[in-house]
mmCIF file of C-alpha atoms in Angstrom:
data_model
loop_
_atom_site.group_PDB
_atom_site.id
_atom_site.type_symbol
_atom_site.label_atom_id
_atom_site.label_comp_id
_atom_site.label_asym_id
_atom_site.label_seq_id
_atom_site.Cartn_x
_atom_site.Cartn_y
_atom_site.Cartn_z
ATOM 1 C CA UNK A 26 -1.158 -22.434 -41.975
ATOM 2 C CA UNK A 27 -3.162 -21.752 -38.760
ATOM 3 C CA UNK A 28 -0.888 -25.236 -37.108
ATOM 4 C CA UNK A 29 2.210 -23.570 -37.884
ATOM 5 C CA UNK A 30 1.039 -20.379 -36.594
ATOM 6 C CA UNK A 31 0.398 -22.128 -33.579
ATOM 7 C CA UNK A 32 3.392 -23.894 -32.951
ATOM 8 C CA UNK A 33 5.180 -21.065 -33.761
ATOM 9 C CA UNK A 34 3.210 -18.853 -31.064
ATOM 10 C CA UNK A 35 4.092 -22.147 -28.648
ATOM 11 C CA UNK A 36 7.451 -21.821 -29.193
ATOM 12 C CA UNK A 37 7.556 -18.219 -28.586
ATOM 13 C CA UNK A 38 6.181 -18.724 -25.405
ATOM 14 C CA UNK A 39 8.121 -21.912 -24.011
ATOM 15 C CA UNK A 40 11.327 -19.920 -24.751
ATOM 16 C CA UNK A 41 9.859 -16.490 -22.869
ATOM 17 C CA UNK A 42 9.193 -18.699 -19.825
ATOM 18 C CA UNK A 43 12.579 -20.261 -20.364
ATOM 19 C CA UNK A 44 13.950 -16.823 -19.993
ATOM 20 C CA UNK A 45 12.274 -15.737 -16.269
ATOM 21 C CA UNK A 46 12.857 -16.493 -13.468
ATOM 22 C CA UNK A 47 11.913 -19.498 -11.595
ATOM 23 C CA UNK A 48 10.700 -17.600 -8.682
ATOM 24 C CA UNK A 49 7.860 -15.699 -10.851
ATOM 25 C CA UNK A 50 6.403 -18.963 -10.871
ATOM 26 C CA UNK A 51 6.796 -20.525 -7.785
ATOM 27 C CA UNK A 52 5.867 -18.870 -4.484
ATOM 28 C CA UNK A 53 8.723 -18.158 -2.341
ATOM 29 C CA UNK A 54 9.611 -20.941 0.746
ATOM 30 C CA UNK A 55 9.933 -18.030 3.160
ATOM 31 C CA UNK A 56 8.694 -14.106 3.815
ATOM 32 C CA UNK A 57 9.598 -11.414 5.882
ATOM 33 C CA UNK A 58 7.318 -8.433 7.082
ATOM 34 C CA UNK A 59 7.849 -5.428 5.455
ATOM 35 C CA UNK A 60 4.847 -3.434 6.845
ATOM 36 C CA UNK A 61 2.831 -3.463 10.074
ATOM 37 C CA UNK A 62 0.394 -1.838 12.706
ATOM 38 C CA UNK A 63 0.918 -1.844 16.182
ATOM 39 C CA UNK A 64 -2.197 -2.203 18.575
ATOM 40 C CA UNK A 65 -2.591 -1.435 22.351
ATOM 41 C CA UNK A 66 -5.850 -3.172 24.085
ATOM 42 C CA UNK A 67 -7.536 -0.202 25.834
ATOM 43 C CA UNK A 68 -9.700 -1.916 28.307
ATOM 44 C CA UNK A 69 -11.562 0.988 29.411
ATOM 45 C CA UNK A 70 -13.014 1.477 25.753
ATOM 46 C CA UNK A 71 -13.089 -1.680 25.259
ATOM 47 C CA UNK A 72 -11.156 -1.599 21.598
ATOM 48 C CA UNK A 73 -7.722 -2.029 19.735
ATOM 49 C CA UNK A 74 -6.051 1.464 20.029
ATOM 50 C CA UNK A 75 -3.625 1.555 17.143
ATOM 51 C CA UNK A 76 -0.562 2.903 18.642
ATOM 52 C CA UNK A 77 1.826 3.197 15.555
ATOM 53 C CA UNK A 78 3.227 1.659 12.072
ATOM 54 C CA UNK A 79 6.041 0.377 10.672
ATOM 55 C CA UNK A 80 8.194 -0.598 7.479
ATOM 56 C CA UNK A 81 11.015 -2.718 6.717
ATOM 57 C CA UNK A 82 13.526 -3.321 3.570
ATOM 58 C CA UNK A 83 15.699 -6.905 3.379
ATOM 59 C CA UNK A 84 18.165 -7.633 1.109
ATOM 60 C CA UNK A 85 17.023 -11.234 -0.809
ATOM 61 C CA UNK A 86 19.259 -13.428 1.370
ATOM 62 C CA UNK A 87 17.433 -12.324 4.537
ATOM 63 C CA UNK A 88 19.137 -9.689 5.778
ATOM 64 C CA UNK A 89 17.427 -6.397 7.472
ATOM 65 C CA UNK A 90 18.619 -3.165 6.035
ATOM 66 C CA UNK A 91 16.441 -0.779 7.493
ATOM 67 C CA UNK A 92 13.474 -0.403 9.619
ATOM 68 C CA UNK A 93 11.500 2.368 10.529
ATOM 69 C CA UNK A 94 8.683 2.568 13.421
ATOM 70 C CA UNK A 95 6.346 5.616 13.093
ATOM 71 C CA UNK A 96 4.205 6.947 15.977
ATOM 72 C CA UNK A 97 0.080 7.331 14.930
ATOM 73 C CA UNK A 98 -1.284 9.843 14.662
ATOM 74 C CA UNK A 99 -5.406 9.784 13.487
ATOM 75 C CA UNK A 100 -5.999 11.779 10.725
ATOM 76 C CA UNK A 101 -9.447 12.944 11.960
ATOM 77 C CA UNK A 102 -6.922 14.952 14.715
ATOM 78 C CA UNK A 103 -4.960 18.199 14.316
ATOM 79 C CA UNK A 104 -1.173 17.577 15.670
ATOM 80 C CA UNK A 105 0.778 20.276 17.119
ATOM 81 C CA UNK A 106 4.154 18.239 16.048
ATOM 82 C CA UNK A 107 4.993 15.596 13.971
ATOM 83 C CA UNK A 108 4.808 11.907 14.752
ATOM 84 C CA UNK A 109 7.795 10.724 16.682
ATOM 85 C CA UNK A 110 10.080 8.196 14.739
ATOM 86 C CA UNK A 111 12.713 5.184 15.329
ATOM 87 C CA UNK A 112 15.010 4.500 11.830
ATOM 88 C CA UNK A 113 17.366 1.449 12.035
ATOM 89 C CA UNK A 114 19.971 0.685 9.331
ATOM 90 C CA UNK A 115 21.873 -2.687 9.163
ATOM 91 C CA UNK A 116 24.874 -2.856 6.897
ATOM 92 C CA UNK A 117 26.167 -6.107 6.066
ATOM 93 C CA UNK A 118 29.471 -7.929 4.600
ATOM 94 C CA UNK A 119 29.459 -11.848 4.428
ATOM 95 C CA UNK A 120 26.356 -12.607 6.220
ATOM 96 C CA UNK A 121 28.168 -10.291 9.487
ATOM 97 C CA UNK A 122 26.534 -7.398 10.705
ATOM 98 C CA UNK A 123 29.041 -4.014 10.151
ATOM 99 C CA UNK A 124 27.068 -1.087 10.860
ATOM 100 C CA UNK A 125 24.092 -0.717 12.912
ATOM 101 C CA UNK A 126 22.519 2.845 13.500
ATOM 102 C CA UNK A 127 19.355 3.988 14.890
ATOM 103 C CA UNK A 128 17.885 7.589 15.123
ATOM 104 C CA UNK A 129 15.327 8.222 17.406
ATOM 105 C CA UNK A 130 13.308 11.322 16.568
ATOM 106 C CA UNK A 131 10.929 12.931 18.928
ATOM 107 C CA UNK A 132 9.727 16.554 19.042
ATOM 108 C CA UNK A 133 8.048 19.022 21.593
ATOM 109 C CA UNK A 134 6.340 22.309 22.049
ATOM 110 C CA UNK A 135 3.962 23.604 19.215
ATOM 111 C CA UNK A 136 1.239 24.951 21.077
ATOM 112 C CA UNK A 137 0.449 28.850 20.758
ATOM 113 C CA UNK A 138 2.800 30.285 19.740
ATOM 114 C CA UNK A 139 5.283 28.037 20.659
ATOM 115 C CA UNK A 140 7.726 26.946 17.727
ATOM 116 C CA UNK A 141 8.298 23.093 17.253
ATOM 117 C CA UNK A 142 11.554 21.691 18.314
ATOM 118 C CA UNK A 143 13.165 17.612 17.770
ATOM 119 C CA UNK A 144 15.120 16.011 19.817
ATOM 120 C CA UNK A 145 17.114 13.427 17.961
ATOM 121 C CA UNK A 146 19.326 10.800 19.651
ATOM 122 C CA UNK A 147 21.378 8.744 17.281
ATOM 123 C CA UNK A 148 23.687 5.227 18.625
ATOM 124 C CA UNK A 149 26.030 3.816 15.594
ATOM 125 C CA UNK A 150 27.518 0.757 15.983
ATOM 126 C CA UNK A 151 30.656 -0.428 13.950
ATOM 127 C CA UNK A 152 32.295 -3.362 13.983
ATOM 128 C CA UNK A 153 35.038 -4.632 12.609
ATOM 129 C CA UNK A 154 36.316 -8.535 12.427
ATOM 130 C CA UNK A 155 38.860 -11.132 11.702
ATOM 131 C CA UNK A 156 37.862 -13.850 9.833
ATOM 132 C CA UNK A 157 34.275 -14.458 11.451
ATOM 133 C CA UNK A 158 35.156 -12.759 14.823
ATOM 134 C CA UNK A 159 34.870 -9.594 16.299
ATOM 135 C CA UNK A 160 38.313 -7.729 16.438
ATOM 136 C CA UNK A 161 37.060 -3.682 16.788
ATOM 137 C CA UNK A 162 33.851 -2.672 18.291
ATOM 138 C CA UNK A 163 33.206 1.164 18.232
ATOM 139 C CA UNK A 164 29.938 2.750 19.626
ATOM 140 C CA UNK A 165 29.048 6.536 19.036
ATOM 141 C CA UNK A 166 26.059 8.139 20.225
ATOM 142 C CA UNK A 167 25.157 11.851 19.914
ATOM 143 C CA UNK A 168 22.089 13.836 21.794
ATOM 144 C CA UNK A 169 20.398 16.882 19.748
ATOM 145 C CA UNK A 170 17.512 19.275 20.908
ATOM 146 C CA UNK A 171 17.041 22.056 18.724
ATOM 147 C CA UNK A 172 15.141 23.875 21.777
ATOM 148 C CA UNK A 173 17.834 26.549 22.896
ATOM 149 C CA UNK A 174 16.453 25.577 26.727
ATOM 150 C CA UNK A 175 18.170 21.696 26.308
ATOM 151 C CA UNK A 176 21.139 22.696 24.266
ATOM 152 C CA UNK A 177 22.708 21.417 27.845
ATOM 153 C CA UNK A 178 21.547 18.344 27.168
ATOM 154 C CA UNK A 179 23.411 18.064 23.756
ATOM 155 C CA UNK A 180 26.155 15.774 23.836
ATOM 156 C CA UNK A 181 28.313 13.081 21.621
ATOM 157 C CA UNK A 182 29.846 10.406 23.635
ATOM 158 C CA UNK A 183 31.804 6.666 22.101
ATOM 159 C CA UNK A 184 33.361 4.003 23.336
ATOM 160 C CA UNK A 185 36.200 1.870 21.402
ATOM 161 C CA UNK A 186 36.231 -2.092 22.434
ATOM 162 C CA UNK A 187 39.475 -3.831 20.679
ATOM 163 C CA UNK A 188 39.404 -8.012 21.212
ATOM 164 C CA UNK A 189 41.840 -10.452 21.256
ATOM 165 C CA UNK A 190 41.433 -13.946 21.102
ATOM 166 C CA UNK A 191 42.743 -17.452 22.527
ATOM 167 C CA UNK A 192 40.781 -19.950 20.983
ATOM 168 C CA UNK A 193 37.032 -20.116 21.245
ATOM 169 C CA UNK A 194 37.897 -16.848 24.286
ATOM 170 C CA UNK A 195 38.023 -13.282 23.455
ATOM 171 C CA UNK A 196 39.474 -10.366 25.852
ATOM 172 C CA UNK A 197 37.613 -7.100 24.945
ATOM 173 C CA UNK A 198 39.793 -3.841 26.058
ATOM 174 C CA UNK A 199 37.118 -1.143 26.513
ATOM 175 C CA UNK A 200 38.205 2.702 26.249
ATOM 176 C CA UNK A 201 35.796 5.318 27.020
ATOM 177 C CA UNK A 202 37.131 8.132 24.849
ATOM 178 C CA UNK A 203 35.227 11.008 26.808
ATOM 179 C CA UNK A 204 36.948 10.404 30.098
ATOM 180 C CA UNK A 205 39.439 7.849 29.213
ATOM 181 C CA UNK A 206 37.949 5.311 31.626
ATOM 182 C CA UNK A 207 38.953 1.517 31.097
ATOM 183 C CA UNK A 208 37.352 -2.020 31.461
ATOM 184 C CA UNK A 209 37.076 -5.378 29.778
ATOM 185 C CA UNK A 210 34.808 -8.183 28.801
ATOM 186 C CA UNK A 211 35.020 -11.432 28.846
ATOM 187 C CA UNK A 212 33.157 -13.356 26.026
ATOM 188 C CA UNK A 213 33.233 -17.118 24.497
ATOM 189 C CA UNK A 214 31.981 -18.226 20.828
ATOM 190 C CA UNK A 215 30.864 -21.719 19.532
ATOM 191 C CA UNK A 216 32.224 -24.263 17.398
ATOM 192 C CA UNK A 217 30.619 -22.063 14.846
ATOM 193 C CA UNK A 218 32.235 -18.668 16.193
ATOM 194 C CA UNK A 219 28.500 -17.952 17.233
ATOM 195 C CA UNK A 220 28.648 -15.510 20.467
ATOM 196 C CA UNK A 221 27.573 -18.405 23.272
ATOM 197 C CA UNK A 222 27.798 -15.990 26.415
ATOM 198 C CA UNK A 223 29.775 -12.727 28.212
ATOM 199 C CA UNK A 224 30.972 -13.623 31.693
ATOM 200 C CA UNK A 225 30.727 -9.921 32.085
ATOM 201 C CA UNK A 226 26.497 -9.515 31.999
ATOM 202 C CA UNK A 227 26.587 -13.132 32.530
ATOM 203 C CA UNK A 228 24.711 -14.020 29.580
ATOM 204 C CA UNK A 229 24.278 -16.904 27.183
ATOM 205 C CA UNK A 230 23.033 -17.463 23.905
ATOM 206 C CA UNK A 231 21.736 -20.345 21.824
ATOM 207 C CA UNK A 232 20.751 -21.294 18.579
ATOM 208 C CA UNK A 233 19.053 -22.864 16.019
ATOM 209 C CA UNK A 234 20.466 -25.685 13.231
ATOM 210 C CA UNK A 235 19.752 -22.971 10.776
ATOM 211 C CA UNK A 236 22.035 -19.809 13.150
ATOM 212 C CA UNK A 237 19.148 -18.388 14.152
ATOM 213 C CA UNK A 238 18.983 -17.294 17.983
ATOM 214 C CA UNK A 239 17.148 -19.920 19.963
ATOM 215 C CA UNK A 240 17.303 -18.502 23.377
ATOM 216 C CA UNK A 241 18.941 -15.515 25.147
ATOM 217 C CA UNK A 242 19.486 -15.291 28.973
ATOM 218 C CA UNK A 243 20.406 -12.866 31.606
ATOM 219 C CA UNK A 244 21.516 -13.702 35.221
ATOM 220 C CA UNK A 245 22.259 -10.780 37.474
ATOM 221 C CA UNK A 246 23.194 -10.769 40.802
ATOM 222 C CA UNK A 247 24.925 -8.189 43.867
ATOM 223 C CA UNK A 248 24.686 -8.380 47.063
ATOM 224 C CA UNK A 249 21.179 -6.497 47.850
ATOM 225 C CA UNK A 250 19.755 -8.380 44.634
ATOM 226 C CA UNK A 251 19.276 -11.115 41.842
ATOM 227 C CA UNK A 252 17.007 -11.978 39.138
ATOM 228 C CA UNK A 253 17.132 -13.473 35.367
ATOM 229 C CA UNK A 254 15.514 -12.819 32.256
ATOM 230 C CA UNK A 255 14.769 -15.421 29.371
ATOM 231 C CA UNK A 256 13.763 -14.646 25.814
ATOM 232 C CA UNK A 257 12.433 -17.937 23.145
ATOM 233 C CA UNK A 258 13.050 -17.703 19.859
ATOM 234 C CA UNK A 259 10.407 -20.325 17.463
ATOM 235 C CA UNK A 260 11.725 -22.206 14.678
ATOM 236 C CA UNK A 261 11.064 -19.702 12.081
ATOM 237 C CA UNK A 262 13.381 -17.138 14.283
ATOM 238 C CA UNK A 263 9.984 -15.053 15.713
ATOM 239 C CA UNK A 264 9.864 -14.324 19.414
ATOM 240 C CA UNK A 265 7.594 -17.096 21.093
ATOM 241 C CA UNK A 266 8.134 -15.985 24.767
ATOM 242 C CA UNK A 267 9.983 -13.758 27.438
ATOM 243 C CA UNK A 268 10.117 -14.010 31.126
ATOM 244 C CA UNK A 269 12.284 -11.983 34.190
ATOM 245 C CA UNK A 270 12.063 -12.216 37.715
ATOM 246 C CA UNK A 271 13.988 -9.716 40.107
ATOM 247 C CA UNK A 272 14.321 -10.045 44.095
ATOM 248 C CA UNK A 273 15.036 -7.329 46.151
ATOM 249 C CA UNK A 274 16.593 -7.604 50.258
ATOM 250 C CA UNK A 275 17.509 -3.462 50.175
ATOM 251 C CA UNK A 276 17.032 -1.456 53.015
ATOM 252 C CA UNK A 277 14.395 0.477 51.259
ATOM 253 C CA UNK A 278 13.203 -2.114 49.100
ATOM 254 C CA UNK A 279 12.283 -5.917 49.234
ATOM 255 C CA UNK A 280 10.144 -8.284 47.307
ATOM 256 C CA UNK A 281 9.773 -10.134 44.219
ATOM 257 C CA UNK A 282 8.755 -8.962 40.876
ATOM 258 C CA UNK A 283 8.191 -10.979 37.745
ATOM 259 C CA UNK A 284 6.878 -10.900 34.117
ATOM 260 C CA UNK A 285 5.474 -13.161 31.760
ATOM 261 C CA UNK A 286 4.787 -12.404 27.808
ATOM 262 C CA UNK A 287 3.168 -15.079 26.139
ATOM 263 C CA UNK A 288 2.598 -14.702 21.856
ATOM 264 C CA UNK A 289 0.329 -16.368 19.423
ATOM 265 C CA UNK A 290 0.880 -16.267 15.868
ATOM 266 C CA UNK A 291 -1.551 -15.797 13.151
ATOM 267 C CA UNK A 292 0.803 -17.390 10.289
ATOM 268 C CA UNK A 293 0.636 -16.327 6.544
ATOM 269 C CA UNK A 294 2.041 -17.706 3.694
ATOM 270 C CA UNK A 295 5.964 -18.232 3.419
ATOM 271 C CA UNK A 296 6.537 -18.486 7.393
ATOM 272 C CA UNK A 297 5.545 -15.395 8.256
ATOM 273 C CA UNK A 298 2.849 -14.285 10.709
ATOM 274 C CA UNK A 299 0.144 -12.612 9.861
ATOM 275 C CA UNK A 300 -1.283 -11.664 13.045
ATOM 276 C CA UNK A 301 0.574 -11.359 16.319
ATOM 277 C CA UNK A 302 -1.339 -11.281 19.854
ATOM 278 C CA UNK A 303 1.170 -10.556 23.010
ATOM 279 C CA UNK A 304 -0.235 -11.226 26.737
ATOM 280 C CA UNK A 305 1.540 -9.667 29.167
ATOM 281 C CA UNK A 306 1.417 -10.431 32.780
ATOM 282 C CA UNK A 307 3.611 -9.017 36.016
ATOM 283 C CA UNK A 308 2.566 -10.331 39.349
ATOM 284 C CA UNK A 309 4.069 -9.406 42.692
ATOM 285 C CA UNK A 310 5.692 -6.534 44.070
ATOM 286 C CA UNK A 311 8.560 -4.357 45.681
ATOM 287 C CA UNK A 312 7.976 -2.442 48.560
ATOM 288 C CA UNK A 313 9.396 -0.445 51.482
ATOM 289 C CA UNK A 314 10.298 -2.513 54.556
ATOM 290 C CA UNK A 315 10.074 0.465 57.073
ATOM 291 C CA UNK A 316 6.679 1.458 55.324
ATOM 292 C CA UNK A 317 3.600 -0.174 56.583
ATOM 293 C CA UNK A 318 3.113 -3.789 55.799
ATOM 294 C CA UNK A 319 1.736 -4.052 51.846
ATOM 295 C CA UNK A 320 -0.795 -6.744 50.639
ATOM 296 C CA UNK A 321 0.343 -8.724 47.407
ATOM 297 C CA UNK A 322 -1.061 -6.761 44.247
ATOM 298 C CA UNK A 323 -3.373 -8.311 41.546
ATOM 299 C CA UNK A 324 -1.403 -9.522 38.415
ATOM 300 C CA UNK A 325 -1.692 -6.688 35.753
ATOM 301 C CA UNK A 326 -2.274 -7.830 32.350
ATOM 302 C CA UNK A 327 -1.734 -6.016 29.293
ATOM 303 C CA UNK A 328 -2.246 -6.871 25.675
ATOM 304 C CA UNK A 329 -0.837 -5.958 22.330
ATOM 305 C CA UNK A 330 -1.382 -6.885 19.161
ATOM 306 C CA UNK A 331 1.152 -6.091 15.687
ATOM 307 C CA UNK A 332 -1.087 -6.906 12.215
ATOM 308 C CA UNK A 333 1.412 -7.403 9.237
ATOM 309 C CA UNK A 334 0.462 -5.495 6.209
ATOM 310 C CA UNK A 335 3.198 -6.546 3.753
ATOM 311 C CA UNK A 336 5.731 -9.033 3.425
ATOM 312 C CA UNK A 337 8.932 -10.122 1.031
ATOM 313 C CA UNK A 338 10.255 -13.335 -0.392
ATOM 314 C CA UNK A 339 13.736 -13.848 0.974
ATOM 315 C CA UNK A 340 15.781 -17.349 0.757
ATOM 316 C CA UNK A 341 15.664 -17.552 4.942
ATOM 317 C CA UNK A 342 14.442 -15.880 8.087
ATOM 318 C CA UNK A 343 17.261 -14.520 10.084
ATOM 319 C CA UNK A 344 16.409 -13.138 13.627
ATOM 320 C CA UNK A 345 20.377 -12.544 13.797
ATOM 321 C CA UNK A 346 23.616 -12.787 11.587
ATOM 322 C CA UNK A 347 26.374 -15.600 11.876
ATOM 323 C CA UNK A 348 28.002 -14.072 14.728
ATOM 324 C CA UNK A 349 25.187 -13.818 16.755
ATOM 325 C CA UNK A 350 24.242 -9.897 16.882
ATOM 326 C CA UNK A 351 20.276 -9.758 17.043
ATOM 327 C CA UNK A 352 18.124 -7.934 14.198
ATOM 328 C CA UNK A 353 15.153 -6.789 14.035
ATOM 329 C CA UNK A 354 12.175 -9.354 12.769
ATOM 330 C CA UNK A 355 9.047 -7.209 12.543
ATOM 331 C CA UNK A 356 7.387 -7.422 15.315
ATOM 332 C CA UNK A 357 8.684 -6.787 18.455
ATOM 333 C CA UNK A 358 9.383 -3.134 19.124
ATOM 334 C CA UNK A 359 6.661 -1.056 20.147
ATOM 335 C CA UNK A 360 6.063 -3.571 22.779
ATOM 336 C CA UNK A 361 9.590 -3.719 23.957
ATOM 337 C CA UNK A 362 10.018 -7.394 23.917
ATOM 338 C CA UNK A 363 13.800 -7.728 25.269
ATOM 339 C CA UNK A 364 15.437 -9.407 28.335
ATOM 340 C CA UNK A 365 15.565 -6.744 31.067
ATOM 341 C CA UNK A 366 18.021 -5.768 32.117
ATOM 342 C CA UNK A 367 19.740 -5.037 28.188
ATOM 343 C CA UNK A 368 23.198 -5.845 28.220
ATOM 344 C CA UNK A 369 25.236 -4.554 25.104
ATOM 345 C CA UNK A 370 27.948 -7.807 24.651
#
């Protein structure tokens, strides 16, 4: 009696387990951060200063839906306004970014008397495609202070960019819809109909066998200046390192300038870092000609440091989508890791 029991009770279970889901046994290949601290090295105290924290949903495929950086605030302090915020939302269709919109949330006054007022500057981002490639490109962004002293300052402006294509080439018609101004770009895609560069911000783009980015760069150039800016991508889609260096031959200013940011990774299970450490050094400097002669400044090195709190199983890493539009990967804001100068493609 007790053997059947058993082998019923064995049977029970085998078909239970036959019922969930493999990935409740096995640990996913891959994870994304979904929670994190930002640090600043404050060298005169000698310590980490956390700065601020963040959070992050993804969809199971990969995909970023939303992420949201918070500014810190130590609870052993009384604030006179809340902690400022960034919100991003990615929507998706297909593996192709359609909607991107961020609000940026910052606020002012408090003190006495003095009533609390936000300022909130929000950038959408629709596009629109045919097949894999862009065909409608429509930016809106809108200013809002609440204190009756900016209300100048409030403001909604957008911009409508409609492409064409010839092959791998695509013409993009821009209309400023504020003052009806006009321009173009000029932009080429890959074999893959991944963005590969604008002739316009002279830029280029690489990228991994799995569509992640690779490598971004910026050459700029006039007559009074030039520089570049580089930004590596490792193989699980992660920054690894950025460097820019701009030359000036103005009237009022000459000189070189350049930065370096070099990362190490902590990593945690799945792919995913644990621990981030960023260096970053700028040596030279700009100055003016008609001034006194200037002696070369001491590099300045700063650190930063991002500790990943929480993380998600998702089937791959994905630092951008199949076009080529970058997302957010946990890591990289608060420190303002981009090629400089931005160029919106």
């Amino acid at each position: 009696m007790k053997r059947t029991r058993r082998i019923a009770f064995l049977l029970v279970t085998v078909l239970v387990m036959s019922l969930m889901p493999i990935s409740a046994f096995a640990k996913s290949k891959y994870q994304v951060p979904t929670a994190g601290e930002y640090y600043t090295w404050d060298s005169e105290a000698n310590k980490w200063e956390k700065t601020a924290t963040f959070t992050a949903t993804y969809k199971s495929d990969g995909s970023i839906t939303s992420y949201t950086q918070t500014d810190y605030q130590d609870p052993q302090f009384t604030y006179s306004t809340p902690p400022n915020t960034t919100v991003t939302n990615y929507t998706w269709k297909k593996g192709l970014l359609t909607k991107k919109k961020e609000i940026e949330t910052s606020y002012s006054g408090g003190w006495g008397t003095y009533p609390v007022y936000s300022n909130v500057l929000t950038s959408t981002t629709n596009y629109k495609y045919k097949g894999k490639l862009p065909k409608k490109v429509t930016v809106t962004t809108q200013s809002v202070h609440t204190d009756p002293r900016n209300a100048y300052r409030n403001n909604t402006t957008s911009s409508v960019t409609n492409f064409s294509w010839k092959g791998k080439v695509g013409t993009g018609k821009i209309l400023n819809k504020n003052t009806g101004d006009k321009g173009y770009s000029l932009i080429e895609v890959t074999k893959k109909n991944q963005l590969k560069g604008s002739y316009n911000s002279n830029s280029s783009k690489e990228y991994a066998k799995n569509g992640n980015l690779k490598k971004e760069t910026i050459k700029f150039s006039g007559s009074q200046y030039k520089g570049s800016a580089t930004t590596k991508y490792n193989k699980y889609g992660y920054v690894s390192s950025c460097n820019s260096t701009q030359t000036y031959s103005m009237p009022t200013r000459v000189g070189t300038q350049s930065s370096s940011i070099v990362i190490s990774y902590t990593m945690g299970a799945g792919k995913c870092p644990s621990e981030i450490l960023y260096t970053v050094t700028s040596t030279g400097n700009t100055y003016d000609p008609t001034d006194p002669p200037t002696t070369p400044s001491t590099p300045s090195v700063s650190q930063y440091r991002v500790v990943i709190t929480a993380t998600k199983p998702v089937k791959k890493i994905m630092n951008c989508d199949k076009y080529g539009h970058s997302v957010w990967l946990g890591i990289n804001s608060e420190i303002g890791l981009t090629v400089s100068p931005y160029v919106y493609d």
